[in-house]
Amino acid sequence: MNLQIIKGSFEASEAVELLSQLIKVKIKYHEDKIDGSKNEEDIKQRETRIKQLQNELSEVRNHLSSVTEKVNLNCFAELNC
């Protein structure tokens, strides 16, 4: 089953804003899990993932900063149960 989260054509600034908000939610999720965890390995993995998300968002911002045409975004969650 697939859950469509974003589908459409957006100005580059709008695409950056949407992706920023999605990543912000994901980072918050990991931060909340870190706050509730005592498992050092789990905490380190989540901290690494947060850094990856921040770096990926930075790359997206840099890439889209020079884009003048609309950007197509297709974002979905694939559920395998």
PDB file of N, CA and C in Angstrom:
ATOM      1  N   MET A   1       0.846  -1.171   0.000  1.00  0.00           N
ATOM      2  CA  MET A   1       0.000   0.000   0.000  1.00  0.00           C
ATOM      3  C   MET A   1       0.892   1.235   0.000  1.00  0.00           C
ATOM      4  N   ASN A   2       0.524   2.215  -0.803  1.00  0.00           N
ATOM      5  CA  ASN A   2       1.261   3.471  -0.868  1.00  0.00           C
ATOM      6  C   ASN A   2       0.390   4.620  -0.381  1.00  0.00           C
ATOM      7  N   LEU A   3       0.996   5.492   0.409  1.00  0.00           N
ATOM      8  CA  LEU A   3       0.323   6.680   0.914  1.00  0.00           C
ATOM      9  C   LEU A   3       0.951   7.893   0.240  1.00  0.00           C
ATOM     10  N   GLN A   4       0.180   8.581  -0.623  1.00  0.00           N
ATOM     11  CA  GLN A   4       0.677   9.761  -1.325  1.00  0.00           C
ATOM     12  C   GLN A   4       0.732  10.927  -0.347  1.00  0.00           C
ATOM     13  N   ILE A   5       1.911  11.497  -0.153  1.00  0.00           N
ATOM     14  CA  ILE A   5       2.081  12.594   0.785  1.00  0.00           C
ATOM     15  C   ILE A   5       2.142  13.925   0.051  1.00  0.00           C
ATOM     16  N   ILE A   6       2.927  13.987  -1.012  1.00  0.00           N
ATOM     17  CA  ILE A   6       3.031  15.201  -1.819  1.00  0.00           C
ATOM     18  C   ILE A   6       3.027  14.777  -3.277  1.00  0.00           C
ATOM     19  N   LYS A   7       2.281  15.487  -4.086  1.00  0.00           N
ATOM     20  CA  LYS A   7       2.306  15.270  -5.529  1.00  0.00           C
ATOM     21  C   LYS A   7       1.945  16.587  -6.183  1.00  0.00           C
ATOM     22  N   GLY A   8       2.880  17.109  -6.968  1.00  0.00           N
ATOM     23  CA  GLY A   8       2.568  18.335  -7.667  1.00  0.00           C
ATOM     24  C   GLY A   8       3.795  19.048  -8.173  1.00  0.00           C
ATOM     25  N   SER A   9       3.539  20.169  -8.796  1.00  0.00           N
ATOM     26  CA  SER A   9       4.575  21.016  -9.368  1.00  0.00           C
ATOM     27  C   SER A   9       4.640  22.293  -8.535  1.00  0.00           C
ATOM     28  N   PHE A  10       5.843  22.647  -8.081  1.00  0.00           N
ATOM     29  CA  PHE A  10       6.012  23.752  -7.146  1.00  0.00           C
ATOM     30  C   PHE A  10       7.156  24.659  -7.575  1.00  0.00           C
ATOM     31  N   GLU A  11       7.067  25.918  -7.192  1.00  0.00           N
ATOM     32  CA  GLU A  11       8.217  26.809  -7.328  1.00  0.00           C
ATOM     33  C   GLU A  11       9.325  26.234  -6.450  1.00  0.00           C
ATOM     34  N   ALA A  12      10.570  26.508  -6.798  1.00  0.00           N
ATOM     35  CA  ALA A  12      11.701  25.958  -6.047  1.00  0.00           C
ATOM     36  C   ALA A  12      11.618  26.323  -4.570  1.00  0.00           C
ATOM     37  N   SER A  13      11.245  27.561  -4.270  1.00  0.00           N
ATOM     38  CA  SER A  13      11.159  27.992  -2.868  1.00  0.00           C
ATOM     39  C   SER A  13      10.065  27.229  -2.127  1.00  0.00           C
ATOM     40  N   GLU A  14       8.968  26.941  -2.802  1.00  0.00           N
ATOM     41  CA  GLU A  14       7.894  26.157  -2.180  1.00  0.00           C
ATOM     42  C   GLU A  14       8.337  24.720  -1.940  1.00  0.00           C
ATOM     43  N   ALA A  15       9.071  24.163  -2.889  1.00  0.00           N
ATOM     44  CA  ALA A  15       9.573  22.800  -2.744  1.00  0.00           C
ATOM     45  C   ALA A  15      10.522  22.708  -1.551  1.00  0.00           C
ATOM     46  N   VAL A  16      11.399  23.696  -1.427  1.00  0.00           N
ATOM     47  CA  VAL A  16      12.323  23.726  -0.294  1.00  0.00           C
ATOM     48  C   VAL A  16      11.543  23.823   1.014  1.00  0.00           C
ATOM     49  N   GLU A  17      10.522  24.652   1.048  1.00  0.00           N
ATOM     50  CA  GLU A  17       9.722  24.810   2.271  1.00  0.00           C
ATOM     51  C   GLU A  17       9.011  23.505   2.639  1.00  0.00           C
ATOM     52  N   LEU A  18       8.395  22.855   1.662  1.00  0.00           N
ATOM     53  CA  LEU A  18       7.710  21.588   1.934  1.00  0.00           C
ATOM     54  C   LEU A  18       8.684  20.532   2.436  1.00  0.00           C
ATOM     55  N   LEU A  19       9.809  20.387   1.757  1.00  0.00           N
ATOM     56  CA  LEU A  19      10.790  19.384   2.161  1.00  0.00           C
ATOM     57  C   LEU A  19      11.391  19.718   3.518  1.00  0.00           C
ATOM     58  N   SER A  20      11.607  20.998   3.774  1.00  0.00           N
ATOM     59  CA  SER A  20      12.132  21.427   5.075  1.00  0.00           C
ATOM     60  C   SER A  20      11.174  21.042   6.193  1.00  0.00           C
ATOM     61  N   GLN A  21       9.892  21.268   5.973  1.00  0.00           N
ATOM     62  CA  GLN A  21       8.900  20.930   6.994  1.00  0.00           C
ATOM     63  C   GLN A  21       8.831  19.428   7.236  1.00  0.00           C
ATOM     64  N   LEU A  22       8.900  18.636   6.164  1.00  0.00           N
ATOM     65  CA  LEU A  22       8.884  17.180   6.323  1.00  0.00           C
ATOM     66  C   LEU A  22      10.104  16.698   7.101  1.00  0.00           C
ATOM     67  N   ILE A  23      11.258  17.217   6.757  1.00  0.00           N
ATOM     68  CA  ILE A  23      12.484  16.808   7.439  1.00  0.00           C
ATOM     69  C   ILE A  23      12.484  17.290   8.883  1.00  0.00           C
ATOM     70  N   LYS A  24      11.926  18.459   9.123  1.00  0.00           N
ATOM     71  CA  LYS A  24      11.822  18.975  10.488  1.00  0.00           C
ATOM     72  C   LYS A  24      11.003  18.018  11.360  1.00  0.00           C
ATOM     73  N   VAL A  25       9.922  17.503  10.815  1.00  0.00           N
ATOM     74  CA  VAL A  25       9.088  16.548  11.552  1.00  0.00           C
ATOM     75  C   VAL A  25       9.863  15.261  11.829  1.00  0.00           C
ATOM     76  N   LYS A  26      10.600  14.782  10.841  1.00  0.00           N
ATOM     77  CA  LYS A  26      11.377  13.556  11.015  1.00  0.00           C
ATOM     78  C   LYS A  26      12.486  13.755  12.055  1.00  0.00           C
ATOM     79  N   ILE A  27      13.143  14.892  12.027  1.00  0.00           N
ATOM     80  CA  ILE A  27      14.180  15.190  13.017  1.00  0.00           C
ATOM     81  C   ILE A  27      13.567  15.251  14.416  1.00  0.00           C
ATOM     82  N   LYS A  28      12.426  15.887  14.545  1.00  0.00           N
ATOM     83  CA  LYS A  28      11.730  15.977  15.834  1.00  0.00           C
ATOM     84  C   LYS A  28      11.388  14.577  16.353  1.00  0.00           C
ATOM     85  N   TYR A  29      10.967  13.712  15.453  1.00  0.00           N
ATOM     86  CA  TYR A  29      10.659  12.325  15.829  1.00  0.00           C
ATOM     87  C   TYR A  29      11.891  11.660  16.441  1.00  0.00           C
ATOM     88  N   HIS A  30      13.041  11.799  15.785  1.00  0.00           N
ATOM     89  CA  HIS A  30      14.272  11.201  16.299  1.00  0.00           C
ATOM     90  C   HIS A  30      14.699  11.848  17.617  1.00  0.00           C
ATOM     91  N   GLU A  31      14.556  13.155  17.724  1.00  0.00           N
ATOM     92  CA  GLU A  31      14.910  13.842  18.974  1.00  0.00           C
ATOM     93  C   GLU A  31      14.047  13.354  20.134  1.00  0.00           C
ATOM     94  N   ASP A  32      12.769  13.181  19.883  1.00  0.00           N
ATOM     95  CA  ASP A  32      11.872  12.670  20.928  1.00  0.00           C
ATOM     96  C   ASP A  32      12.265  11.260  21.343  1.00  0.00           C
ATOM     97  N   LYS A  33      12.651  10.432  20.392  1.00  0.00           N
ATOM     98  CA  LYS A  33      13.081   9.065  20.694  1.00  0.00           C
ATOM     99  C   LYS A  33      14.385   9.074  21.492  1.00  0.00           C
ATOM    100  N   ILE A  34      15.294   9.993  21.150  1.00  0.00           N
ATOM    101  CA  ILE A  34      16.553  10.127  21.890  1.00  0.00           C
ATOM    102  C   ILE A  34      16.262  10.508  23.336  1.00  0.00           C
ATOM    103  N   ASP A  35      15.357  11.465  23.528  1.00  0.00           N
ATOM    104  CA  ASP A  35      15.012  11.917  24.881  1.00  0.00           C
ATOM    105  C   ASP A  35      14.466  10.786  25.741  1.00  0.00           C
ATOM    106  N   GLY A  36      13.782   9.839  25.120  1.00  0.00           N
ATOM    107  CA  GLY A  36      13.181   8.743  25.871  1.00  0.00           C
ATOM    108  C   GLY A  36      14.025   7.486  25.926  1.00  0.00           C
ATOM    109  N   SER A  37      15.223   7.529  25.355  1.00  0.00           N
ATOM    110  CA  SER A  37      16.048   6.325  25.272  1.00  0.00           C
ATOM    111  C   SER A  37      17.218   6.372  26.239  1.00  0.00           C
ATOM    112  N   LYS A  38      17.576   5.203  26.726  1.00  0.00           N
ATOM    113  CA  LYS A  38      18.768   5.056  27.554  1.00  0.00           C
ATOM    114  C   LYS A  38      19.809   4.197  26.837  1.00  0.00           C
ATOM    115  N   ASN A  39      19.442   3.704  25.655  1.00  0.00           N
ATOM    116  CA  ASN A  39      20.307   2.841  24.868  1.00  0.00           C
ATOM    117  C   ASN A  39      21.272   3.703  24.055  1.00  0.00           C
ATOM    118  N   GLU A  40      22.549   3.660  24.443  1.00  0.00           N
ATOM    119  CA  GLU A  40      23.561   4.510  23.806  1.00  0.00           C
ATOM    120  C   GLU A  40      23.692   4.246  22.302  1.00  0.00           C
ATOM    121  N   GLU A  41      23.607   2.991  21.898  1.00  0.00           N
ATOM    122  CA  GLU A  41      23.714   2.648  20.472  1.00  0.00           C
ATOM    123  C   GLU A  41      22.553   3.255  19.683  1.00  0.00           C
ATOM    124  N   ASP A  42      21.361   3.150  20.227  1.00  0.00           N
ATOM    125  CA  ASP A  42      20.177   3.725  19.587  1.00  0.00           C
ATOM    126  C   ASP A  42      20.317   5.238  19.470  1.00  0.00           C
ATOM    127  N   ILE A  43      20.801   5.870  20.519  1.00  0.00           N
ATOM    128  CA  ILE A  43      20.980   7.328  20.517  1.00  0.00           C
ATOM    129  C   ILE A  43      21.970   7.737  19.444  1.00  0.00           C
ATOM    130  N   LYS A  44      23.084   7.036  19.348  1.00  0.00           N
ATOM    131  CA  LYS A  44      24.110   7.356  18.337  1.00  0.00           C
ATOM    132  C   LYS A  44      23.565   7.174  16.930  1.00  0.00           C
ATOM    133  N   GLN A  45      22.814   6.111  16.699  1.00  0.00           N
ATOM    134  CA  GLN A  45      22.221   5.881  15.377  1.00  0.00           C
ATOM    135  C   GLN A  45      21.249   7.009  15.014  1.00  0.00           C
ATOM    136  N   ARG A  46      20.457   7.418  15.970  1.00  0.00           N
ATOM    137  CA  ARG A  46      19.496   8.494  15.709  1.00  0.00           C
ATOM    138  C   ARG A  46      20.206   9.830  15.480  1.00  0.00           C
ATOM    139  N   GLU A  47      21.256  10.095  16.231  1.00  0.00           N
ATOM    140  CA  GLU A  47      22.031  11.320  16.017  1.00  0.00           C
ATOM    141  C   GLU A  47      22.667  11.326  14.633  1.00  0.00           C
ATOM    142  N   THR A  48      23.161  10.170  14.203  1.00  0.00           N
ATOM    143  CA  THR A  48      23.737  10.054  12.860  1.00  0.00           C
ATOM    144  C   THR A  48      22.670  10.310  11.801  1.00  0.00           C
ATOM    145  N   ARG A  49      21.489   9.760  12.009  1.00  0.00           N
ATOM    146  CA  ARG A  49      20.397   9.951  11.045  1.00  0.00           C
ATOM    147  C   ARG A  49      19.977  11.420  10.989  1.00  0.00           C
ATOM    148  N   ILE A  50      19.936  12.085  12.124  1.00  0.00           N
ATOM    149  CA  ILE A  50      19.598  13.518  12.147  1.00  0.00           C
ATOM    150  C   ILE A  50      20.614  14.304  11.330  1.00  0.00           C
ATOM    151  N   LYS A  51      21.895  14.005  11.508  1.00  0.00           N
ATOM    152  CA  LYS A  51      22.934  14.696  10.738  1.00  0.00           C
ATOM    153  C   LYS A  51      22.784  14.425   9.250  1.00  0.00           C
ATOM    154  N   GLN A  52      22.454  13.189   8.887  1.00  0.00           N
ATOM    155  CA  GLN A  52      22.238  12.855   7.477  1.00  0.00           C
ATOM    156  C   GLN A  52      21.083  13.663   6.899  1.00  0.00           C
ATOM    157  N   LEU A  53      19.998  13.732   7.638  1.00  0.00           N
ATOM    158  CA  LEU A  53      18.836  14.494   7.174  1.00  0.00           C
ATOM    159  C   LEU A  53      19.185  15.972   6.997  1.00  0.00           C
ATOM    160  N   GLN A  54      19.925  16.530   7.938  1.00  0.00           N
ATOM    161  CA  GLN A  54      20.334  17.936   7.839  1.00  0.00           C
ATOM    162  C   GLN A  54      21.233  18.161   6.632  1.00  0.00           C
ATOM    163  N   ASN A  55      22.158  17.241   6.387  1.00  0.00           N
ATOM    164  CA  ASN A  55      23.053  17.360   5.232  1.00  0.00           C
ATOM    165  C   ASN A  55      22.288  17.226   3.915  1.00  0.00           C
ATOM    166  N   GLU A  56      21.365  16.287   3.856  1.00  0.00           N
ATOM    167  CA  GLU A  56      20.568  16.099   2.650  1.00  0.00           C
ATOM    168  C   GLU A  56      19.706  17.329   2.366  1.00  0.00           C
ATOM    169  N   LEU A  57      19.136  17.908   3.410  1.00  0.00           N
ATOM    170  CA  LEU A  57      18.340  19.116   3.226  1.00  0.00           C
ATOM    171  C   LEU A  57      19.210  20.262   2.724  1.00  0.00           C
ATOM    172  N   SER A  58      20.400  20.378   3.247  1.00  0.00           N
ATOM    173  CA  SER A  58      21.332  21.412   2.796  1.00  0.00           C
ATOM    174  C   SER A  58      21.666  21.230   1.313  1.00  0.00           C
ATOM    175  N   GLU A  59      21.879  19.991   0.891  1.00  0.00           N
ATOM    176  CA  GLU A  59      22.155  19.700  -0.512  1.00  0.00           C
ATOM    177  C   GLU A  59      20.966  20.077  -1.393  1.00  0.00           C
ATOM    178  N   VAL A  60      19.772  19.768  -0.933  1.00  0.00           N
ATOM    179  CA  VAL A  60      18.565  20.116  -1.689  1.00  0.00           C
ATOM    180  C   VAL A  60      18.442  21.632  -1.822  1.00  0.00           C
ATOM    181  N   ARG A  61      18.657  22.337  -0.728  1.00  0.00           N
ATOM    182  CA  ARG A  61      18.587  23.804  -0.764  1.00  0.00           C
ATOM    183  C   ARG A  61      19.591  24.375  -1.758  1.00  0.00           C
ATOM    184  N   ASN A  62      20.821  23.869  -1.709  1.00  0.00           N
ATOM    185  CA  ASN A  62      21.852  24.339  -2.640  1.00  0.00           C
ATOM    186  C   ASN A  62      21.466  24.051  -4.078  1.00  0.00           C
ATOM    187  N   HIS A  63      20.970  22.854  -4.328  1.00  0.00           N
ATOM    188  CA  HIS A  63      20.579  22.476  -5.683  1.00  0.00           C
ATOM    189  C   HIS A  63      19.426  23.342  -6.198  1.00  0.00           C
ATOM    190  N   LEU A  64      18.427  23.534  -5.363  1.00  0.00           N
ATOM    191  CA  LEU A  64      17.241  24.270  -5.808  1.00  0.00           C
ATOM    192  C   LEU A  64      17.439  25.785  -5.812  1.00  0.00           C
ATOM    193  N   SER A  65      18.514  26.271  -5.213  1.00  0.00           N
ATOM    194  CA  SER A  65      18.739  27.720  -5.187  1.00  0.00           C
ATOM    195  C   SER A  65      18.967  28.292  -6.582  1.00  0.00           C
ATOM    196  N   SER A  66      19.410  27.466  -7.513  1.00  0.00           N
ATOM    197  CA  SER A  66      19.668  27.951  -8.870  1.00  0.00           C
ATOM    198  C   SER A  66      18.594  27.526  -9.870  1.00  0.00           C
ATOM    199  N   VAL A  67      17.574  26.834  -9.404  1.00  0.00           N
ATOM    200  CA  VAL A  67      16.508  26.352 -10.284  1.00  0.00           C
ATOM    201  C   VAL A  67      15.475  27.453 -10.483  1.00  0.00           C
ATOM    202  N   THR A  68      15.152  27.731 -11.744  1.00  0.00           N
ATOM    203  CA  THR A  68      14.171  28.780 -12.040  1.00  0.00           C
ATOM    204  C   THR A  68      12.825  28.205 -12.488  1.00  0.00           C
ATOM    205  N   GLU A  69      12.823  26.984 -12.979  1.00  0.00           N
ATOM    206  CA  GLU A  69      11.564  26.388 -13.404  1.00  0.00           C
ATOM    207  C   GLU A  69      10.900  25.667 -12.234  1.00  0.00           C
ATOM    208  N   LYS A  70       9.679  25.238 -12.464  1.00  0.00           N
ATOM    209  CA  LYS A  70       8.952  24.528 -11.405  1.00  0.00           C
ATOM    210  C   LYS A  70       9.588  23.166 -11.156  1.00  0.00           C
ATOM    211  N   VAL A  71       9.394  22.696  -9.933  1.00  0.00           N
ATOM    212  CA  VAL A  71       9.961  21.419  -9.489  1.00  0.00           C
ATOM    213  C   VAL A  71       8.815  20.448  -9.251  1.00  0.00           C
ATOM    214  N   ASN A  72       8.924  19.256  -9.802  1.00  0.00           N
ATOM    215  CA  ASN A  72       7.922  18.220  -9.563  1.00  0.00           C
ATOM    216  C   ASN A  72       8.325  17.416  -8.335  1.00  0.00           C
ATOM    217  N   LEU A  73       7.410  17.332  -7.390  1.00  0.00           N
ATOM    218  CA  LEU A  73       7.643  16.539  -6.184  1.00  0.00           C
ATOM    219  C   LEU A  73       6.633  15.410  -6.125  1.00  0.00           C
ATOM    220  N   ASN A  74       7.121  14.231  -5.903  1.00  0.00           N
ATOM    221  CA  ASN A  74       6.306  13.050  -5.667  1.00  0.00           C
ATOM    222  C   ASN A  74       6.856  12.381  -4.428  1.00  0.00           C
ATOM    223  N   CYS A  75       6.118  12.443  -3.365  1.00  0.00           N
ATOM    224  CA  CYS A  75       6.567  11.887  -2.095  1.00  0.00           C
ATOM    225  C   CYS A  75       5.482  10.966  -1.572  1.00  0.00           C
ATOM    226  N   PHE A  76       5.878   9.718  -1.299  1.00  0.00           N
ATOM    227  CA  PHE A  76       4.909   8.799  -0.749  1.00  0.00           C
ATOM    228  C   PHE A  76       5.570   7.866   0.241  1.00  0.00           C
ATOM    229  N   ALA A  77       4.764   7.287   1.066  1.00  0.00           N
ATOM    230  CA  ALA A  77       5.222   6.273   2.012  1.00  0.00           C
ATOM    231  C   ALA A  77       4.747   4.926   1.496  1.00  0.00           C
ATOM    232  N   GLU A  78       5.660   3.993   1.415  1.00  0.00           N
ATOM    233  CA  GLU A  78       5.338   2.645   0.972  1.00  0.00           C
ATOM    234  C   GLU A  78       5.210   1.763   2.208  1.00  0.00           C
ATOM    235  N   LEU A  79       4.047   1.199   2.390  1.00  0.00           N
ATOM    236  CA  LEU A  79       3.797   0.345   3.552  1.00  0.00           C
ATOM    237  C   LEU A  79       3.876  -1.113   3.132  1.00  0.00           C
ATOM    238  N   ASN A  80       4.776  -1.841   3.756  1.00  0.00           N
ATOM    239  CA  ASN A  80       4.915  -3.278   3.500  1.00  0.00           C
ATOM    240  C   ASN A  80       4.548  -4.012   4.785  1.00  0.00           C
ATOM    241  N   CYS A  81       3.363  -4.602   4.783  1.00  0.00           N
ATOM    242  CA  CYS A  81       2.892  -5.296   5.982  1.00  0.00           C
ATOM    243  C   CYS A  81       2.726  -6.770   5.705  1.00  0.00           C
TER     244      CYS A  81
END
